[in-house]
Amino acid sequence: MAKSKYEYVRNFESDDRLLPSAWLVVRIDGQGFTKFTERHGFAKPNDIRALHLMNRAAATVLGCMNEIVLAYGQSDEYSFVFPKNARSYDRRASKLTTLVASRFTSAYVYYWHEFFGTTPLQAPPAFDARVVVYPTDRIMRDYLCWRQVDCHINNMYNTCFWTLVTQGEMSPKDAEKRLCGTLSGDKNELLFSQFGINYNDVPEIFKKGSVLIRGTELVDVTDRHGVASKRPKGVVLTLHCDIIKEKFWTEHPEILSGTPVTAQRRQERQEQTQPERTDAHLQ
């Protein structure tokens, strides 16, 4: 930046670098999505097209921001987890929140037609963002537990509510009154006894949300001499699983250790410095 007599105005900028050696979670939420979903005719209680679009937008964010080790989404929200050793944008809160929100929103618009076909986008979607610092592994995991429990509670209620409205021919007001004070067991019984719906058969994406993690797959590559080989390629995996129990974290220990970030950086450096492979018989 060129120096001038006006440069002193930079002194008014605040230093919003976040606490080091702590987990960072950026959560985005849809703004005014009740009206947005009604305007675009989203299916109730869940529109699978909309959920897949959310996952596609979240995967785009992971593709742009290599230090994110996990993302969890449900309904119109997504949480992006940065590890303790993250260095992205000097851990500045304003940079992280604005970039995650803007990348997510632009991807949501860009990929809309892939999931909604000829249904036009009639209003610009908007997502707000906040970043929260979590000092320990346990607290960060409890945050994710909170979001997945919220997903389960909301989905069970919404499944009952909209079933009463669409199949039970109740008004929204009467359906709300019918569900007032009911527990999880009551809702299960209502769905099964009155409508023959076994809640266990509801798709996992609706009950558990979506978990995005990093993985690798072998892809076929051919060098300039026509020699074919396989090379590992980083990919984003979408899961619909329980992240509350220990099983998930045991199967993916690299998330808590932060190794996906380290491995990603190492792979990028190797790709930048590694000379192109040439077999001996071609020399």
C-alpha positions as YAML, in Angstrom:
chain: A
units: angstrom
residues:
- id: 1
  name: MET
  ca: [0.00, 0.00, 0.00]
- id: 2
  name: ALA
  ca: [1.37, 3.38, -1.02]
- id: 3
  name: LYS
  ca: [2.29, 5.74, 1.78]
- id: 4
  name: SER
  ca: [0.53, 9.08, 2.04]
- id: 5
  name: LYS
  ca: [-0.40, 11.63, 4.66]
- id: 6
  name: TYR
  ca: [-3.79, 9.92, 4.97]
- id: 7
  name: GLU
  ca: [-2.37, 6.61, 6.07]
- id: 8
  name: TYR
  ca: [-2.90, 7.53, 9.73]
- id: 9
  name: VAL
  ca: [-6.56, 6.48, 9.38]
- id: 10
  name: ARG
  ca: [-5.43, 2.86, 9.63]
- id: 11
  name: ASN
  ca: [-4.81, 3.48, 13.33]
- id: 12
  name: PHE
  ca: [-8.57, 3.43, 13.82]
- id: 13
  name: GLU
  ca: [-8.85, -0.19, 12.70]
- id: 14
  name: SER
  ca: [-9.31, -2.66, 15.53]
- id: 15
  name: ASP
  ca: [-7.13, -5.71, 16.03]
- id: 16
  name: ASP
  ca: [-9.58, -8.61, 15.95]
- id: 17
  name: ARG
  ca: [-7.14, -11.50, 15.92]
- id: 18
  name: LEU
  ca: [-8.61, -14.42, 17.82]
- id: 19
  name: LEU
  ca: [-7.05, -16.32, 20.71]
- id: 20
  name: PRO
  ca: [-4.26, -18.67, 19.54]
- id: 21
  name: SER
  ca: [-4.17, -22.41, 20.24]
- id: 22
  name: ALA
  ca: [-7.96, -22.65, 20.40]
- id: 23
  name: TRP
  ca: [-10.66, -24.03, 18.14]
- id: 24
  name: LEU
  ca: [-12.46, -21.54, 15.90]
- id: 25
  name: VAL
  ca: [-15.99, -22.21, 14.69]
- id: 26
  name: VAL
  ca: [-17.62, -20.00, 12.09]
- id: 27
  name: ARG
  ca: [-21.38, -20.55, 11.88]
- id: 28
  name: ILE
  ca: [-23.49, -19.14, 9.07]
- id: 29
  name: ASP
  ca: [-27.29, -18.86, 9.29]
- id: 30
  name: GLY
  ca: [-29.82, -18.05, 6.61]
- id: 31
  name: GLN
  ca: [-31.38, -14.62, 6.95]
- id: 32
  name: GLY
  ca: [-35.15, -14.48, 6.50]
- id: 33
  name: PHE
  ca: [-35.26, -18.05, 5.24]
- id: 34
  name: THR
  ca: [-38.84, -18.65, 6.36]
- id: 35
  name: LYS
  ca: [-40.03, -16.22, 3.70]
- id: 36
  name: PHE
  ca: [-37.31, -17.36, 1.28]
- id: 37
  name: THR
  ca: [-38.43, -21.01, 1.47]
- id: 38
  name: GLU
  ca: [-42.09, -20.09, 1.07]
- id: 39
  name: ARG
  ca: [-41.37, -17.92, -1.94]
- id: 40
  name: HIS
  ca: [-39.46, -20.72, -3.65]
- id: 41
  name: GLY
  ca: [-41.90, -23.48, -2.71]
- id: 42
  name: PHE
  ca: [-39.61, -25.62, -0.56]
- id: 43
  name: ALA
  ca: [-41.10, -28.98, 0.40]
- id: 44
  name: LYS
  ca: [-42.10, -29.40, 4.06]
- id: 45
  name: PRO
  ca: [-40.76, -30.48, 6.48]
- id: 46
  name: ASN
  ca: [-37.54, -31.00, 4.49]
- id: 47
  name: ASP
  ca: [-36.59, -30.19, 0.93]
- id: 48
  name: ILE
  ca: [-33.84, -32.57, -0.11]
- id: 49
  name: ARG
  ca: [-32.84, -30.26, -2.99]
- id: 50
  name: ALA
  ca: [-32.22, -27.41, -0.58]
- id: 51
  name: LEU
  ca: [-30.17, -29.59, 1.78]
- id: 52
  name: HIS
  ca: [-28.01, -30.88, -1.07]
- id: 53
  name: LEU
  ca: [-27.49, -27.31, -2.24]
- id: 54
  name: MET
  ca: [-26.38, -26.32, 1.28]
- id: 55
  name: ASN
  ca: [-23.92, -29.21, 1.25]
- id: 56
  name: ARG
  ca: [-22.60, -28.18, -2.16]
- id: 57
  name: ALA
  ca: [-22.06, -24.61, -1.00]
- id: 58
  name: ALA
  ca: [-20.32, -25.84, 2.17]
- id: 59
  name: ALA
  ca: [-18.04, -28.12, 0.12]
- id: 60
  name: THR
  ca: [-17.10, -25.09, -1.97]
- id: 61
  name: VAL
  ca: [-16.04, -23.28, 1.20]
- id: 62
  name: LEU
  ca: [-13.87, -26.25, 2.21]
- id: 63
  name: GLY
  ca: [-12.33, -26.23, -1.24]
- id: 64
  name: CYS
  ca: [-11.34, -22.57, -0.85]
- id: 65
  name: MET
  ca: [-10.27, -22.62, 2.81]
- id: 66
  name: ASN
  ca: [-7.88, -25.51, 3.33]
- id: 67
  name: GLU
  ca: [-7.59, -25.25, 7.10]
- id: 68
  name: ILE
  ca: [-11.21, -26.19, 7.82]
- id: 69
  name: VAL
  ca: [-11.16, -29.73, 9.25]
- id: 70
  name: LEU
  ca: [-14.90, -30.34, 9.58]
- id: 71
  name: ALA
  ca: [-18.21, -28.72, 8.74]
- id: 72
  name: TYR
  ca: [-21.64, -29.57, 10.10]
- id: 73
  name: GLY
  ca: [-24.91, -28.43, 8.57]
- id: 74
  name: GLN
  ca: [-28.62, -28.72, 9.14]
- id: 75
  name: SER
  ca: [-31.63, -26.74, 7.95]
- id: 76
  name: ASP
  ca: [-30.34, -23.29, 6.88]
- id: 77
  name: GLU
  ca: [-27.17, -23.25, 8.96]
- id: 78
  name: TYR
  ca: [-23.61, -24.53, 8.65]
- id: 79
  name: SER
  ca: [-20.70, -24.60, 11.11]
- id: 80
  name: PHE
  ca: [-17.09, -24.60, 9.91]
- id: 81
  name: VAL
  ca: [-14.43, -25.82, 12.33]
- id: 82
  name: PHE
  ca: [-10.88, -24.47, 12.18]
- id: 83
  name: PRO
  ca: [-8.25, -26.34, 14.26]
- id: 84
  name: LYS
  ca: [-6.19, -24.93, 17.09]
- id: 85
  name: ASN
  ca: [-3.18, -24.50, 14.83]
- id: 86
  name: ALA
  ca: [-5.09, -22.64, 12.09]
- id: 87
  name: ARG
  ca: [-3.29, -19.60, 10.67]
- id: 88
  name: SER
  ca: [-5.77, -18.48, 8.02]
- id: 89
  name: TYR
  ca: [-5.85, -14.71, 7.64]
- id: 90
  name: ASP
  ca: [-3.87, -14.32, 10.84]
- id: 91
  name: ARG
  ca: [-6.96, -15.62, 12.71]
- id: 92
  name: ARG
  ca: [-8.74, -12.30, 12.18]
- id: 93
  name: ALA
  ca: [-12.42, -12.60, 13.08]
- id: 94
  name: SER
  ca: [-13.61, -10.14, 10.46]
- id: 95
  name: LYS
  ca: [-11.74, -11.89, 7.65]
- id: 96
  name: LEU
  ca: [-12.90, -15.38, 8.61]
- id: 97
  name: THR
  ca: [-16.57, -14.51, 9.03]
- id: 98
  name: THR
  ca: [-16.88, -12.37, 5.92]
- id: 99
  name: LEU
  ca: [-15.03, -14.82, 3.68]
- id: 100
  name: VAL
  ca: [-16.95, -17.87, 4.88]
- id: 101
  name: ALA
  ca: [-20.29, -16.08, 4.52]
- id: 102
  name: SER
  ca: [-19.50, -14.57, 1.12]
- id: 103
  name: ARG
  ca: [-18.06, -17.77, -0.35]
- id: 104
  name: PHE
  ca: [-21.01, -19.79, 0.94]
- id: 105
  name: THR
  ca: [-23.59, -17.34, -0.36]
- id: 106
  name: SER
  ca: [-22.00, -16.99, -3.79]
- id: 107
  name: ALA
  ca: [-21.78, -20.79, -4.12]
- id: 108
  name: TYR
  ca: [-25.43, -21.12, -3.05]
- id: 109
  name: VAL
  ca: [-26.44, -18.81, -5.89]
- id: 110
  name: TYR
  ca: [-23.99, -20.31, -8.41]
- id: 111
  name: TYR
  ca: [-25.15, -23.91, -7.92]
- id: 112
  name: TRP
  ca: [-28.87, -23.16, -7.45]
- id: 113
  name: HIS
  ca: [-29.83, -24.35, -10.93]
- id: 114
  name: GLU
  ca: [-28.10, -27.71, -10.45]
- id: 115
  name: PHE
  ca: [-30.52, -28.63, -7.67]
- id: 116
  name: PHE
  ca: [-33.66, -26.63, -8.49]
- id: 117
  name: GLY
  ca: [-33.57, -27.00, -12.25]
- id: 118
  name: THR
  ca: [-35.89, -24.57, -13.99]
- id: 119
  name: THR
  ca: [-37.14, -23.06, -10.71]
- id: 120
  name: PRO
  ca: [-35.78, -19.50, -10.89]
- id: 121
  name: LEU
  ca: [-34.05, -17.83, -8.00]
- id: 122
  name: GLN
  ca: [-36.55, -15.08, -7.22]
- id: 123
  name: ALA
  ca: [-34.75, -13.36, -4.35]
- id: 124
  name: PRO
  ca: [-31.09, -13.08, -3.31]
- id: 125
  name: PRO
  ca: [-30.29, -15.41, -0.37]
- id: 126
  name: ALA
  ca: [-28.32, -13.98, 2.53]
- id: 127
  name: PHE
  ca: [-26.36, -15.62, 5.35]
- id: 128
  name: ASP
  ca: [-24.97, -13.99, 8.46]
- id: 129
  name: ALA
  ca: [-21.89, -15.30, 10.21]
- id: 130
  name: ARG
  ca: [-20.29, -15.33, 13.65]
- id: 131
  name: VAL
  ca: [-17.10, -16.86, 14.95]
- id: 132
  name: VAL
  ca: [-16.72, -18.41, 18.39]
- id: 133
  name: VAL
  ca: [-13.52, -19.49, 20.14]
- id: 134
  name: TYR
  ca: [-13.56, -22.83, 21.99]
- id: 135
  name: PRO
  ca: [-10.51, -23.50, 24.20]
- id: 136
  name: THR
  ca: [-10.69, -27.30, 24.52]
- id: 137
  name: ASP
  ca: [-11.49, -30.34, 22.41]
- id: 138
  name: ARG
  ca: [-14.35, -31.26, 24.72]
- id: 139
  name: ILE
  ca: [-16.05, -27.89, 24.47]
- id: 140
  name: MET
  ca: [-15.71, -27.85, 20.68]
- id: 141
  name: ARG
  ca: [-17.24, -31.31, 20.50]
- id: 142
  name: ASP
  ca: [-20.04, -30.27, 22.85]
- id: 143
  name: TYR
  ca: [-20.80, -27.41, 20.47]
- id: 144
  name: LEU
  ca: [-21.24, -29.89, 17.62]
- id: 145
  name: CYS
  ca: [-23.33, -32.14, 19.89]
- id: 146
  name: TRP
  ca: [-25.58, -29.16, 20.62]
- id: 147
  name: ARG
  ca: [-26.14, -28.50, 16.92]
- id: 148
  name: GLN
  ca: [-26.88, -32.16, 16.13]
- id: 149
  name: VAL
  ca: [-29.29, -32.50, 19.06]
- id: 150
  name: ASP
  ca: [-30.98, -29.34, 17.81]
- id: 151
  name: CYS
  ca: [-31.28, -30.96, 14.38]
- id: 152
  name: HIS
  ca: [-32.96, -34.06, 15.85]
- id: 153
  name: ILE
  ca: [-35.40, -32.11, 18.04]
- id: 154
  name: ASN
  ca: [-36.40, -29.71, 15.28]
- id: 155
  name: ASN
  ca: [-36.78, -32.46, 12.67]
- id: 156
  name: MET
  ca: [-38.97, -34.62, 14.89]
- id: 157
  name: TYR
  ca: [-41.23, -31.69, 15.71]
- id: 158
  name: ASN
  ca: [-41.41, -30.51, 12.09]
- id: 159
  name: THR
  ca: [-42.10, -34.04, 10.83]
- id: 160
  name: CYS
  ca: [-45.03, -34.36, 13.22]
- id: 161
  name: PHE
  ca: [-46.28, -30.83, 12.58]
- id: 162
  name: TRP
  ca: [-46.32, -31.06, 8.80]
- id: 163
  name: THR
  ca: [-47.71, -34.60, 8.83]
- id: 164
  name: LEU
  ca: [-50.64, -33.36, 10.93]
- id: 165
  name: VAL
  ca: [-51.15, -30.47, 8.51]
- id: 166
  name: THR
  ca: [-50.74, -32.31, 5.19]
- id: 167
  name: GLN
  ca: [-52.10, -35.76, 6.06]
- id: 168
  name: GLY
  ca: [-54.14, -35.07, 9.17]
- id: 169
  name: GLU
  ca: [-55.77, -32.02, 7.55]
- id: 170
  name: MET
  ca: [-55.22, -29.91, 10.65]
- id: 171
  name: SER
  ca: [-54.69, -26.18, 10.59]
- id: 172
  name: PRO
  ca: [-51.20, -25.02, 11.59]
- id: 173
  name: LYS
  ca: [-52.67, -23.59, 14.80]
- id: 174
  name: ASP
  ca: [-54.39, -26.87, 15.72]
- id: 175
  name: ALA
  ca: [-51.26, -28.89, 14.87]
- id: 176
  name: GLU
  ca: [-49.19, -26.65, 17.13]
- id: 177
  name: LYS
  ca: [-51.71, -27.08, 19.93]
- id: 178
  name: ARG
  ca: [-51.75, -30.88, 19.43]
- id: 179
  name: LEU
  ca: [-47.96, -31.08, 19.82]
- id: 180
  name: CYS
  ca: [-47.74, -28.71, 22.78]
- id: 181
  name: GLY
  ca: [-46.16, -30.47, 25.76]
- id: 182
  name: THR
  ca: [-45.40, -33.72, 23.90]
- id: 183
  name: LEU
  ca: [-42.16, -35.60, 24.43]
- id: 184
  name: SER
  ca: [-40.07, -37.55, 21.95]
- id: 185
  name: GLY
  ca: [-41.89, -40.81, 22.73]
- id: 186
  name: ASP
  ca: [-45.26, -39.13, 22.25]
- id: 187
  name: LYS
  ca: [-44.25, -37.84, 18.83]
- id: 188
  name: ASN
  ca: [-42.97, -41.26, 17.78]
- id: 189
  name: GLU
  ca: [-46.25, -42.83, 18.85]
- id: 190
  name: LEU
  ca: [-48.29, -40.16, 17.06]
- id: 191
  name: LEU
  ca: [-46.47, -40.71, 13.78]
- id: 192
  name: PHE
  ca: [-46.73, -44.49, 13.92]
- id: 193
  name: SER
  ca: [-50.23, -44.98, 15.34]
- id: 194
  name: GLN
  ca: [-52.00, -42.31, 13.29]
- id: 195
  name: PHE
  ca: [-50.01, -42.26, 10.07]
- id: 196
  name: GLY
  ca: [-48.00, -45.50, 9.98]
- id: 197
  name: ILE
  ca: [-44.72, -43.60, 9.90]
- id: 198
  name: ASN
  ca: [-41.73, -45.17, 11.65]
- id: 199
  name: TYR
  ca: [-39.44, -42.28, 12.56]
- id: 200
  name: ASN
  ca: [-36.45, -44.62, 12.35]
- id: 201
  name: ASP
  ca: [-37.11, -44.86, 8.60]
- id: 202
  name: VAL
  ca: [-36.77, -41.11, 8.10]
- id: 203
  name: PRO
  ca: [-33.60, -40.41, 6.05]
- id: 204
  name: GLU
  ca: [-30.49, -39.82, 8.15]
- id: 205
  name: ILE
  ca: [-29.79, -36.50, 6.47]
- id: 206
  name: PHE
  ca: [-33.01, -35.17, 8.01]
- id: 207
  name: LYS
  ca: [-32.40, -36.62, 11.47]
- id: 208
  name: LYS
  ca: [-28.65, -36.14, 11.84]
- id: 209
  name: GLY
  ca: [-27.75, -33.39, 9.40]
- id: 210
  name: SER
  ca: [-24.64, -33.43, 7.21]
- id: 211
  name: VAL
  ca: [-21.01, -33.80, 8.25]
- id: 212
  name: LEU
  ca: [-18.29, -32.75, 5.82]
- id: 213
  name: ILE
  ca: [-14.75, -34.01, 6.37]
- id: 214
  name: ARG
  ca: [-11.65, -34.33, 4.24]
- id: 215
  name: GLY
  ca: [-10.52, -37.57, 2.67]
- id: 216
  name: THR
  ca: [-8.54, -38.88, -0.28]
- id: 217
  name: GLU
  ca: [-9.24, -40.98, -3.32]
- id: 218
  name: LEU
  ca: [-6.98, -42.45, -5.98]
- id: 219
  name: VAL
  ca: [-7.37, -40.90, -9.40]
- id: 220
  name: ASP
  ca: [-5.89, -41.93, -12.72]
- id: 221
  name: VAL
  ca: [-3.28, -39.54, -14.11]
- id: 222
  name: THR
  ca: [-1.16, -39.64, -17.24]
- id: 223
  name: ASP
  ca: [2.13, -37.79, -17.54]
- id: 224
  name: ARG
  ca: [3.35, -36.06, -20.68]
- id: 225
  name: HIS
  ca: [5.02, -39.26, -21.83]
- id: 226
  name: GLY
  ca: [1.72, -41.15, -21.76]
- id: 227
  name: VAL
  ca: [2.56, -43.18, -18.66]
- id: 228
  name: ALA
  ca: [-0.53, -43.84, -16.54]
- id: 229
  name: SER
  ca: [-0.47, -44.04, -12.76]
- id: 230
  name: LYS
  ca: [-2.65, -43.36, -9.75]
- id: 231
  name: ARG
  ca: [-2.26, -40.39, -7.45]
- id: 232
  name: PRO
  ca: [-4.09, -39.56, -4.23]
- id: 233
  name: LYS
  ca: [-6.39, -36.58, -4.50]
- id: 234
  name: GLY
  ca: [-7.99, -34.69, -1.65]
- id: 235
  name: VAL
  ca: [-11.79, -34.81, -1.63]
- id: 236
  name: VAL
  ca: [-14.60, -33.62, 0.61]
- id: 237
  name: LEU
  ca: [-16.70, -36.45, 2.03]
- id: 238
  name: THR
  ca: [-20.34, -35.90, 3.02]
- id: 239
  name: LEU
  ca: [-21.59, -38.08, 5.87]
- id: 240
  name: HIS
  ca: [-24.91, -38.32, 7.70]
- id: 241
  name: CYS
  ca: [-23.79, -39.87, 10.94]
- id: 242
  name: ASP
  ca: [-23.78, -39.54, 14.72]
- id: 243
  name: ILE
  ca: [-21.07, -37.13, 15.86]
- id: 244
  name: ILE
  ca: [-22.17, -37.21, 19.50]
- id: 245
  name: LYS
  ca: [-20.91, -40.71, 20.30]
- id: 246
  name: GLU
  ca: [-17.24, -41.57, 20.55]
- id: 247
  name: LYS
  ca: [-17.28, -43.83, 17.48]
- id: 248
  name: PHE
  ca: [-17.04, -40.99, 14.95]
- id: 249
  name: TRP
  ca: [-14.06, -39.39, 16.68]
- id: 250
  name: THR
  ca: [-12.30, -42.74, 17.07]
- id: 251
  name: GLU
  ca: [-12.69, -43.42, 13.36]
- id: 252
  name: HIS
  ca: [-11.43, -39.94, 12.44]
- id: 253
  name: PRO
  ca: [-8.68, -39.08, 14.95]
- id: 254
  name: GLU
  ca: [-7.05, -36.74, 12.42]
- id: 255
  name: ILE
  ca: [-9.76, -34.14, 13.05]
- id: 256
  name: LEU
  ca: [-8.84, -33.49, 16.67]
- id: 257
  name: SER
  ca: [-5.12, -33.80, 15.98]
- id: 258
  name: GLY
  ca: [-5.27, -31.25, 13.18]
- id: 259
  name: THR
  ca: [-3.40, -33.56, 10.79]
- id: 260
  name: PRO
  ca: [-5.71, -32.87, 7.82]
- id: 261
  name: VAL
  ca: [-4.28, -29.35, 7.78]
- id: 262
  name: THR
  ca: [-0.69, -30.56, 8.07]
- id: 263
  name: ALA
  ca: [-1.18, -33.21, 5.38]
- id: 264
  name: GLN
  ca: [-2.84, -30.72, 3.05]
- id: 265
  name: ARG
  ca: [0.06, -28.28, 3.38]
- id: 266
  name: ARG
  ca: [2.61, -31.04, 2.84]
- id: 267
  name: GLN
  ca: [0.80, -32.28, -0.28]
- id: 268
  name: GLU
  ca: [0.59, -28.76, -1.70]
- id: 269
  name: ARG
  ca: [4.31, -28.20, -1.16]
- id: 270
  name: GLN
  ca: [5.16, -31.53, -2.80]
- id: 271
  name: GLU
  ca: [3.02, -30.76, -5.84]
- id: 272
  name: GLN
  ca: [4.74, -27.39, -6.21]
- id: 273
  name: THR
  ca: [8.30, -28.71, -5.90]
- id: 274
  name: GLN
  ca: [8.12, -32.29, -7.18]
- id: 275
  name: PRO
  ca: [9.61, -32.70, -10.69]
- id: 276
  name: GLU
  ca: [7.49, -34.44, -13.28]
- id: 277
  name: ARG
  ca: [7.91, -38.22, -13.10]
- id: 278
  name: THR
  ca: [9.96, -39.79, -15.92]
- id: 279
  name: ASP
  ca: [10.43, -43.54, -16.08]
- id: 280
  name: ALA
  ca: [13.93, -44.91, -16.72]
- id: 281
  name: HIS
  ca: [12.95, -46.75, -19.90]
- id: 282
  name: LEU
  ca: [11.78, -43.47, -21.44]
- id: 283
  name: GLN
  ca: [15.04, -41.63, -20.80]
...
